[in-house]
Short mmCIF file of N, CA and C and ligand atoms in Angstrom, two decimals:
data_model
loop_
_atom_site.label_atom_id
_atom_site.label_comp_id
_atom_site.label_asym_id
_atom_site.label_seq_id
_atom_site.Cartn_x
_atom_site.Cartn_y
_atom_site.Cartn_z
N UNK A 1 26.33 53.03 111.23
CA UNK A 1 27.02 52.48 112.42
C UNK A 1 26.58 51.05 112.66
N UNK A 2 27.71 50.06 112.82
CA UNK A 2 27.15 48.80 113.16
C UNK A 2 27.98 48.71 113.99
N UNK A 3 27.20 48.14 115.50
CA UNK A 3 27.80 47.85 116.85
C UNK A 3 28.76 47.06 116.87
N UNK A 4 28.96 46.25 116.17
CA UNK A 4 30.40 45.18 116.35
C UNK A 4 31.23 45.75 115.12
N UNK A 5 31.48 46.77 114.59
CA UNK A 5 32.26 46.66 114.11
C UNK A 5 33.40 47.27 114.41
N UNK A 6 34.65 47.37 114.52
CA UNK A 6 35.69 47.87 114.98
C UNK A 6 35.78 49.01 114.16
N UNK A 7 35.87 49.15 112.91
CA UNK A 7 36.06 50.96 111.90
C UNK A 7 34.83 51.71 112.60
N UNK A 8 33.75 51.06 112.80
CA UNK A 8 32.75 52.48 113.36
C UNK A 8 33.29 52.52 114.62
N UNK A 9 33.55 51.79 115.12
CA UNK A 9 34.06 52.15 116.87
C UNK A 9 34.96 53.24 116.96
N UNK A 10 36.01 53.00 115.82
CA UNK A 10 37.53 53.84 115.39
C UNK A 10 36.47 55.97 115.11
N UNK A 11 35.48 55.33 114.03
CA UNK A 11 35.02 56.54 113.56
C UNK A 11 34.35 57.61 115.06
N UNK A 12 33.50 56.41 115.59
CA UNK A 12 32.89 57.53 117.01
C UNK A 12 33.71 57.70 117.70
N UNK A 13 35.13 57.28 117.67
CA UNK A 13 36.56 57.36 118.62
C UNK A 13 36.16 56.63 119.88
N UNK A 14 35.49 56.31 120.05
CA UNK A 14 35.09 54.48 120.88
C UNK A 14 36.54 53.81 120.76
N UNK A 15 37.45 53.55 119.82
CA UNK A 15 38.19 53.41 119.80
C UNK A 15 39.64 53.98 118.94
N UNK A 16 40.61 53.99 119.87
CA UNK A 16 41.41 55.03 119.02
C UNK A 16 42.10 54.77 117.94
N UNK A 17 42.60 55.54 117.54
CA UNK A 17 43.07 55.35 116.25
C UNK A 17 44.16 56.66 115.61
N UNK A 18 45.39 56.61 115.10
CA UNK A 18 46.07 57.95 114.34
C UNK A 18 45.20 58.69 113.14
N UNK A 19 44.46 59.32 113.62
CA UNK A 19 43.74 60.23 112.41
C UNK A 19 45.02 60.37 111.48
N UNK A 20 44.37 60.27 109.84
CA UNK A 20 45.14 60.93 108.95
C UNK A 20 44.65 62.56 108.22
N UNK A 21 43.21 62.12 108.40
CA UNK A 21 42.43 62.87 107.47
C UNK A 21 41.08 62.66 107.65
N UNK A 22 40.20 63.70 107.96
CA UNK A 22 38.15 63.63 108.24
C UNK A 22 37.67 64.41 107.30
N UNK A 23 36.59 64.28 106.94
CA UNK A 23 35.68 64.95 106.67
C UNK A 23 34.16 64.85 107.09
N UNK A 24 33.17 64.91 106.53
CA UNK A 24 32.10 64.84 106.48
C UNK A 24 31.30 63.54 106.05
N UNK A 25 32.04 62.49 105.08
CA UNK A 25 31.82 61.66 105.05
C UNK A 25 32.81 60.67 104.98
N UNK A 26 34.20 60.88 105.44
CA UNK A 26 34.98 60.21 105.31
C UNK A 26 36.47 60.19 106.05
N UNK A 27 36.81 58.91 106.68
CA UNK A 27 37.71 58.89 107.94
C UNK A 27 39.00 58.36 107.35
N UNK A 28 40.46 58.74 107.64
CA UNK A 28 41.82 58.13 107.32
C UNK A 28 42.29 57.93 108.45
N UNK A 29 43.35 56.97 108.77
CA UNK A 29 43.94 56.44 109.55
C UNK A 29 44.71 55.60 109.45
N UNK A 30 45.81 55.43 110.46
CA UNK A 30 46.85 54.17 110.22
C UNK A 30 46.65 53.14 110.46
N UNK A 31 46.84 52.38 109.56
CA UNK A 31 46.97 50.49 109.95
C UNK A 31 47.78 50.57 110.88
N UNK A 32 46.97 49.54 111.96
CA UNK A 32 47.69 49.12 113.02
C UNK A 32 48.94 47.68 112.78
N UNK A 33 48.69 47.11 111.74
CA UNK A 33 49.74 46.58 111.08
C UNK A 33 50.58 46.84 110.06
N UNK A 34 51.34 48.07 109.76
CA UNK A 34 51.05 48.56 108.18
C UNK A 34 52.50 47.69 107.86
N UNK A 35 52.36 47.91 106.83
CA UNK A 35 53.40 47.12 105.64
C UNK A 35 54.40 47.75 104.79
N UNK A 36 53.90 48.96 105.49
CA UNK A 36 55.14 50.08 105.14
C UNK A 36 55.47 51.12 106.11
N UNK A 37 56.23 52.04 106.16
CA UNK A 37 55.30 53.35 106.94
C UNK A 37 54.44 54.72 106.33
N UNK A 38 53.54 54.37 106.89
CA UNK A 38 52.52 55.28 106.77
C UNK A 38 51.53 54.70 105.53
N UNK A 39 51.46 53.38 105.62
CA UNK A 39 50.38 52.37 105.11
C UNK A 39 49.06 52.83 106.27
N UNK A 40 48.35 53.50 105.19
CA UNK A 40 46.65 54.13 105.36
C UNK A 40 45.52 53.38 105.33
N UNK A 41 44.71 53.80 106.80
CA UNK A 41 43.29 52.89 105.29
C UNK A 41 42.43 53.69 105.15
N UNK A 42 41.65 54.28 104.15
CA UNK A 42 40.40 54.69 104.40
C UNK A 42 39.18 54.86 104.07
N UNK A 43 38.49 55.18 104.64
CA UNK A 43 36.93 54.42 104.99
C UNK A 43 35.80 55.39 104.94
N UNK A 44 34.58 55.07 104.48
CA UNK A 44 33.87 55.74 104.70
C UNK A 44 33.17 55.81 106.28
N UNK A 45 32.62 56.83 106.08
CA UNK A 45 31.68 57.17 107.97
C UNK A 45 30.51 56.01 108.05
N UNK A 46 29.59 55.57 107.03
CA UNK A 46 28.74 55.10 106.61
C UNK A 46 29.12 54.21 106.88
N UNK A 47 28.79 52.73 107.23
CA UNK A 47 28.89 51.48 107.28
C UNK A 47 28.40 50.60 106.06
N UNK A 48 29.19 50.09 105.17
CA UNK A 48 28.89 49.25 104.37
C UNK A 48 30.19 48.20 104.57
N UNK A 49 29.62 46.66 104.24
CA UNK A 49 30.57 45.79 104.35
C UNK A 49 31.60 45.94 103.36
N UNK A 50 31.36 46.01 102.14
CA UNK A 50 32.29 45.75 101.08
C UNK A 50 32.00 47.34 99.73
N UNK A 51 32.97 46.97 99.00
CA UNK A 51 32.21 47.61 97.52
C UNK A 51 31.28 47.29 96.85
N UNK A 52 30.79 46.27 97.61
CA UNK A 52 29.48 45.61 96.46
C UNK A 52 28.29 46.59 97.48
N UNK A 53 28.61 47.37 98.69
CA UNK A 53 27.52 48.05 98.87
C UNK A 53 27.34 49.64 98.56
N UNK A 54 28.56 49.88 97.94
CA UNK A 54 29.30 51.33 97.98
C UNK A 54 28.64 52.11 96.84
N UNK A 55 27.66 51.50 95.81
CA UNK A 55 27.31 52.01 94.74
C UNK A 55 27.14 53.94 94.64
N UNK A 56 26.61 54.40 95.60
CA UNK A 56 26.64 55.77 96.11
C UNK A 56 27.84 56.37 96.63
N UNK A 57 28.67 55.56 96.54
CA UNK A 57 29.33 56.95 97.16
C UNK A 57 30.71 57.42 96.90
N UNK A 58 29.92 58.41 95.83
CA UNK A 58 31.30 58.39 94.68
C UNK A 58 31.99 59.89 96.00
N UNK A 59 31.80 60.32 96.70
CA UNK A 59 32.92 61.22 97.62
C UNK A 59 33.73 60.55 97.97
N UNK A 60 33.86 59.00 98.30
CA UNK A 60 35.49 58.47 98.71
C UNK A 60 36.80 58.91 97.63
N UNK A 61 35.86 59.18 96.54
CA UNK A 61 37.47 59.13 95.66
C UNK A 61 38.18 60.49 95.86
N UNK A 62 37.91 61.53 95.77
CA UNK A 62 38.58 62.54 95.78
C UNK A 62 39.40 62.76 97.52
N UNK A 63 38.87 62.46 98.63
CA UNK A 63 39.99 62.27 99.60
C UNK A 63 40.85 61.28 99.51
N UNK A 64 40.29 59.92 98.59
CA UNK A 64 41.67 58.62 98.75
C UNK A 64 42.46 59.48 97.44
N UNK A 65 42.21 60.19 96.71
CA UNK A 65 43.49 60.66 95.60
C UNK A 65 44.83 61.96 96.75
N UNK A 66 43.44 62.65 97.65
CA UNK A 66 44.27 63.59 98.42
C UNK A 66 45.32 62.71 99.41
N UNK A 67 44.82 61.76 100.11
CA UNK A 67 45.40 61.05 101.21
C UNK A 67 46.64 60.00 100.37
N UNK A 68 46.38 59.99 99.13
CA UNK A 68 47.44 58.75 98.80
C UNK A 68 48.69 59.82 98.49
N UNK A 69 48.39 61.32 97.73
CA UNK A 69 49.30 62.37 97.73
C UNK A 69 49.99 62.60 98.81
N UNK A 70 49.58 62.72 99.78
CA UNK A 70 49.75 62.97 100.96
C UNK A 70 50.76 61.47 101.72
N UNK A 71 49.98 60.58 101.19
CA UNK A 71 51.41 59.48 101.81
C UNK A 71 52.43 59.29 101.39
N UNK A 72 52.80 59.47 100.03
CA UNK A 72 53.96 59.51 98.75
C UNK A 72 54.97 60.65 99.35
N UNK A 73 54.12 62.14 99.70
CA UNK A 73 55.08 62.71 99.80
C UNK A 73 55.29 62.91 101.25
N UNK A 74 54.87 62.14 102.39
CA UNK A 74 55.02 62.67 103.71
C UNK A 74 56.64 61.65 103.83
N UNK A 75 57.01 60.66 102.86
CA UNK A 75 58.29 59.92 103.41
C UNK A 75 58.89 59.61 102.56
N UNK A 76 58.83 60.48 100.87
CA UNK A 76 59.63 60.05 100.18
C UNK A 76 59.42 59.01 99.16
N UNK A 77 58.11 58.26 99.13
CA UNK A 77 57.81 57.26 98.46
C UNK A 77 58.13 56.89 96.81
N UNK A 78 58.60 56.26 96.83
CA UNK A 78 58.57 55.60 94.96
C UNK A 78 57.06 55.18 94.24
N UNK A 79 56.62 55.00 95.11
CA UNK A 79 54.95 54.44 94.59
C UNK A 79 54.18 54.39 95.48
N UNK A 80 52.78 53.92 95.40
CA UNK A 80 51.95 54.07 96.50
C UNK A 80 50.84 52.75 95.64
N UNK A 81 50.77 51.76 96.62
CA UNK A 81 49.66 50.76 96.04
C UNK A 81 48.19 51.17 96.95
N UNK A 82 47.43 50.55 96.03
CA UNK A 82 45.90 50.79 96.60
C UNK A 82 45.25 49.55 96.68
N UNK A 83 44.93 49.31 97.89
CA UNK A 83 44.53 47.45 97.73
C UNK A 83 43.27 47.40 98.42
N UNK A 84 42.23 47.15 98.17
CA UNK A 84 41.03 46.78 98.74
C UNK A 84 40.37 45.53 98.69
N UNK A 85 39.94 44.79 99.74
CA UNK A 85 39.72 43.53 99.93
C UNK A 85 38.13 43.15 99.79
N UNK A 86 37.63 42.32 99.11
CA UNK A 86 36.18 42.36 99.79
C UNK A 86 36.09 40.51 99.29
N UNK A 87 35.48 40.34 100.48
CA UNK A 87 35.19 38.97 100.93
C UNK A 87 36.33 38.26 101.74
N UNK A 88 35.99 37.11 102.35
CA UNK A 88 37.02 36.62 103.28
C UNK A 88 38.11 35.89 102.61
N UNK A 89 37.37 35.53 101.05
CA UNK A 89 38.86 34.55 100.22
C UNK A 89 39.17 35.47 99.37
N UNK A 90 38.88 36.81 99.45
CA UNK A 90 39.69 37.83 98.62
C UNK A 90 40.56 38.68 100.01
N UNK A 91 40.65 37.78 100.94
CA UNK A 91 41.27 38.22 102.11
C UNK A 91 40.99 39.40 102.82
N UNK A 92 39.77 39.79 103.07
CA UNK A 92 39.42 40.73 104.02
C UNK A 92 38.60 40.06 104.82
N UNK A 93 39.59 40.81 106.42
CA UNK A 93 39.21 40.62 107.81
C UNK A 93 38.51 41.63 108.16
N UNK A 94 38.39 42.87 108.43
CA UNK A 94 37.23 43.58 108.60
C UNK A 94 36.13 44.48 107.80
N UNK A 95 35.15 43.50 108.00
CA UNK A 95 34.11 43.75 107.25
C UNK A 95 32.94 45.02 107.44
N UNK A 96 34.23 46.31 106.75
CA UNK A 96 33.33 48.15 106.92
C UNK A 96 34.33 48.07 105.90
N UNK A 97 34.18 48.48 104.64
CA UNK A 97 35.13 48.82 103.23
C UNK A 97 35.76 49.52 104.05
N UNK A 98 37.10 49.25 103.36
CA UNK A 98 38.30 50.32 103.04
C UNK A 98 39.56 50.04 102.62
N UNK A 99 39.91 51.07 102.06
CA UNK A 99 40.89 50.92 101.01
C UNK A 99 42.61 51.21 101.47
N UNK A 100 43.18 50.30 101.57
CA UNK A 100 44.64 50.48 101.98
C UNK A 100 45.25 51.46 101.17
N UNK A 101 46.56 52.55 101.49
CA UNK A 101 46.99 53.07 100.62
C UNK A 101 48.10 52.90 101.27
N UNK A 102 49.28 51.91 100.56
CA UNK A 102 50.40 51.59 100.95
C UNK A 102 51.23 52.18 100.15
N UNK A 103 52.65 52.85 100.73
CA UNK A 103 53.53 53.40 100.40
C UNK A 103 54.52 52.46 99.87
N UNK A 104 55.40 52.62 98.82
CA UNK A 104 56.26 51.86 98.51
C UNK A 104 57.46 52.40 97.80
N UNK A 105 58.44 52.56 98.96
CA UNK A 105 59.61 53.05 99.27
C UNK A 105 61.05 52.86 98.31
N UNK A 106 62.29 53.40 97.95
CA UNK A 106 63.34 52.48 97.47
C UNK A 106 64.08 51.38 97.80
N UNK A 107 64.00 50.60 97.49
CA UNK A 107 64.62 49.26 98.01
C UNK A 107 64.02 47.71 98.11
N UNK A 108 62.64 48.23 98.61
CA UNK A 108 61.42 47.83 99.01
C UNK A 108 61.19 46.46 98.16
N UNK A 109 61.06 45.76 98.25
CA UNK A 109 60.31 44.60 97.31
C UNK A 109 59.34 44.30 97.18
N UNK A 110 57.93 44.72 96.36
CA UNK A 110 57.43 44.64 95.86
C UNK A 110 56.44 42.89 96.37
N UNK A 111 55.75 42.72 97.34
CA UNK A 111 55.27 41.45 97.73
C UNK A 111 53.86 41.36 97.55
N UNK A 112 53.64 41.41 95.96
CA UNK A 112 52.03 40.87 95.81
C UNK A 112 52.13 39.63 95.02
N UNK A 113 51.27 38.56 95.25
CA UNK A 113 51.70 37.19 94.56
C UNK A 113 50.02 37.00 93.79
N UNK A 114 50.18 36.73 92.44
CA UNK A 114 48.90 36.71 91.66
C UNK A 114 49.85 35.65 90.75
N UNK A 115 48.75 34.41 90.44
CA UNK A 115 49.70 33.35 89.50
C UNK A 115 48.84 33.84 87.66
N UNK A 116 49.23 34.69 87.06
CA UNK A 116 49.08 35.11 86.29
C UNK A 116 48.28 33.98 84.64
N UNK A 117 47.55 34.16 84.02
CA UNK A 117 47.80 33.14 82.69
C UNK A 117 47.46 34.33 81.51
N UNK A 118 47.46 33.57 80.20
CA UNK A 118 47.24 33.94 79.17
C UNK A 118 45.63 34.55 78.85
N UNK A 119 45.13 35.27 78.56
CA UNK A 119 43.28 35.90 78.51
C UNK A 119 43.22 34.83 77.24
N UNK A 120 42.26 34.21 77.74
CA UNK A 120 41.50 33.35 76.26
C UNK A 120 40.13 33.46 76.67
N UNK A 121 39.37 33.35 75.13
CA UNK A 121 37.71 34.04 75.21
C UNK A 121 38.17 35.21 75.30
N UNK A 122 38.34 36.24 75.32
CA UNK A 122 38.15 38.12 75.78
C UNK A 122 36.65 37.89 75.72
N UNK A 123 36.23 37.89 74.38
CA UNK A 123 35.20 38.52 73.88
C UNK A 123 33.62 37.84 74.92
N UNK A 124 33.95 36.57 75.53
CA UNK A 124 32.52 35.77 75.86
C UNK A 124 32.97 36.17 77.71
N UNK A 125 34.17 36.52 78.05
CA UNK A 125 34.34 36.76 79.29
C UNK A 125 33.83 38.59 79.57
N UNK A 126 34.27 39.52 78.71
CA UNK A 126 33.76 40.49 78.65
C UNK A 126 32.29 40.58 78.35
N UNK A 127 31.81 39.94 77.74
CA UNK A 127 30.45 39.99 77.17
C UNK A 127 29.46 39.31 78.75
N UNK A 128 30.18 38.15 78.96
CA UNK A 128 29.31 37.84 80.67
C UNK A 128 29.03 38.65 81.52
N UNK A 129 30.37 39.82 81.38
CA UNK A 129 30.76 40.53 83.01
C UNK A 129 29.61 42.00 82.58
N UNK A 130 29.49 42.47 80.94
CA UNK A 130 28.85 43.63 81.04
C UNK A 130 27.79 43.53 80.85
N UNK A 131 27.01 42.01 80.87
CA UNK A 131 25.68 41.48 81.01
C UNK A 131 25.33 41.55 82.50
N UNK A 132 26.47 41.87 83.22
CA UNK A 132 25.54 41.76 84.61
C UNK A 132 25.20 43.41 85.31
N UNK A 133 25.85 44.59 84.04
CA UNK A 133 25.79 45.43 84.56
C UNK A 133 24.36 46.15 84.42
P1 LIG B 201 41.64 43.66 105.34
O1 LIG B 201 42.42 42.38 105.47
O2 LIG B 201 41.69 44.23 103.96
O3 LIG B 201 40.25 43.54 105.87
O4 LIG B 201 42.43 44.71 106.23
C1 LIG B 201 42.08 45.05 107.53
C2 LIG B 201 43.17 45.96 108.05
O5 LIG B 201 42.70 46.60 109.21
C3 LIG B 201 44.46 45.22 108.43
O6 LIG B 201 45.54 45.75 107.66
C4 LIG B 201 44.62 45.52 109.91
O7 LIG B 201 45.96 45.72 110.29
C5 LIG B 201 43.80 46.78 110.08
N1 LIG B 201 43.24 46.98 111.41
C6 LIG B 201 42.44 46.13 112.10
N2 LIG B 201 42.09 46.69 113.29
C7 LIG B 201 42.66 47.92 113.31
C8 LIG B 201 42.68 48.99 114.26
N3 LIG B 201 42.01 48.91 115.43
N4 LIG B 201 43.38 50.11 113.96
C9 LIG B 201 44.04 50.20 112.79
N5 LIG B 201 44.07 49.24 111.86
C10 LIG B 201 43.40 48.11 112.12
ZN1 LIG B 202 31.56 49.72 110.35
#
């Protein structure tokens, strides 16, 4: 629990929120802005800022596979994106992880913007990233 943060406030129901889904270590709920309907986020009970603190806690995955099932088929969905933010220029505003699970409907257009290039190096860019593991 960290006192300023708005997701633990949501979790002790300090502040409210549309439950999707609880458990024991883990809370669902609706974006209060969502981008679709029934655009999810969810979070662990635990307070960590990002995924870079999450190393333990492999129980989020099996409710975000139940809860993203669960959003696909509560309205019909064509797809379902999973977007998680960590840091402020990877565009996350509140800082308690969690993972969006946005629905994506027929018709829908598709609005993620990434300016794409060609992979050059593989081998010295892969070789950096599994040196830090
Ligand atoms: P991010 O930019 O990845 O940090 O996303 C934060 C998300 O939290 C945004 O999509 C907000 O709409 C959502 N959000 C912030 N406050 C609340 C709240 N009180 N209830 C539900 N969703 C919220
Ligand atoms: Zn928190």
């Amino acid at each position: 629990m960290s006192d300023d943060c708005i997701f633990c406030k949501i979790i002790e129901g300090d502040v409210p929120s549309y439950k999707v889904y609880e458990d024991e270590n883990v809370y669902a709920f609706l974006d209060a802005e969502p981008v679709s309907k029934g655009h999810t986020l969810v979070i662990p009970k635990e307070h960590v800022d990002d995924i870079h603190g999450a190393a333990d806690m492999d129980y989020m995955w099996e409710p975000l596979v139940k809860v993203s099932n669960a959003v696909k088929d509560a309205f019909g969905a064509e797809g379902v994106n999973i977007a998680q933010n960590n840091g402020e220029k990877a565009g996350q505003e509140v800082f308690h992880l969690h993972f969006h699970v946005t629905p994506i409907y027929e018709g829908d257009e598709l609005d993620i913007t990434y300016n794409r290039s060609s992979l050059e190096s593989g081998d010295s860019v892969a070789e950096e990233i599994s040196e830090q593991l």
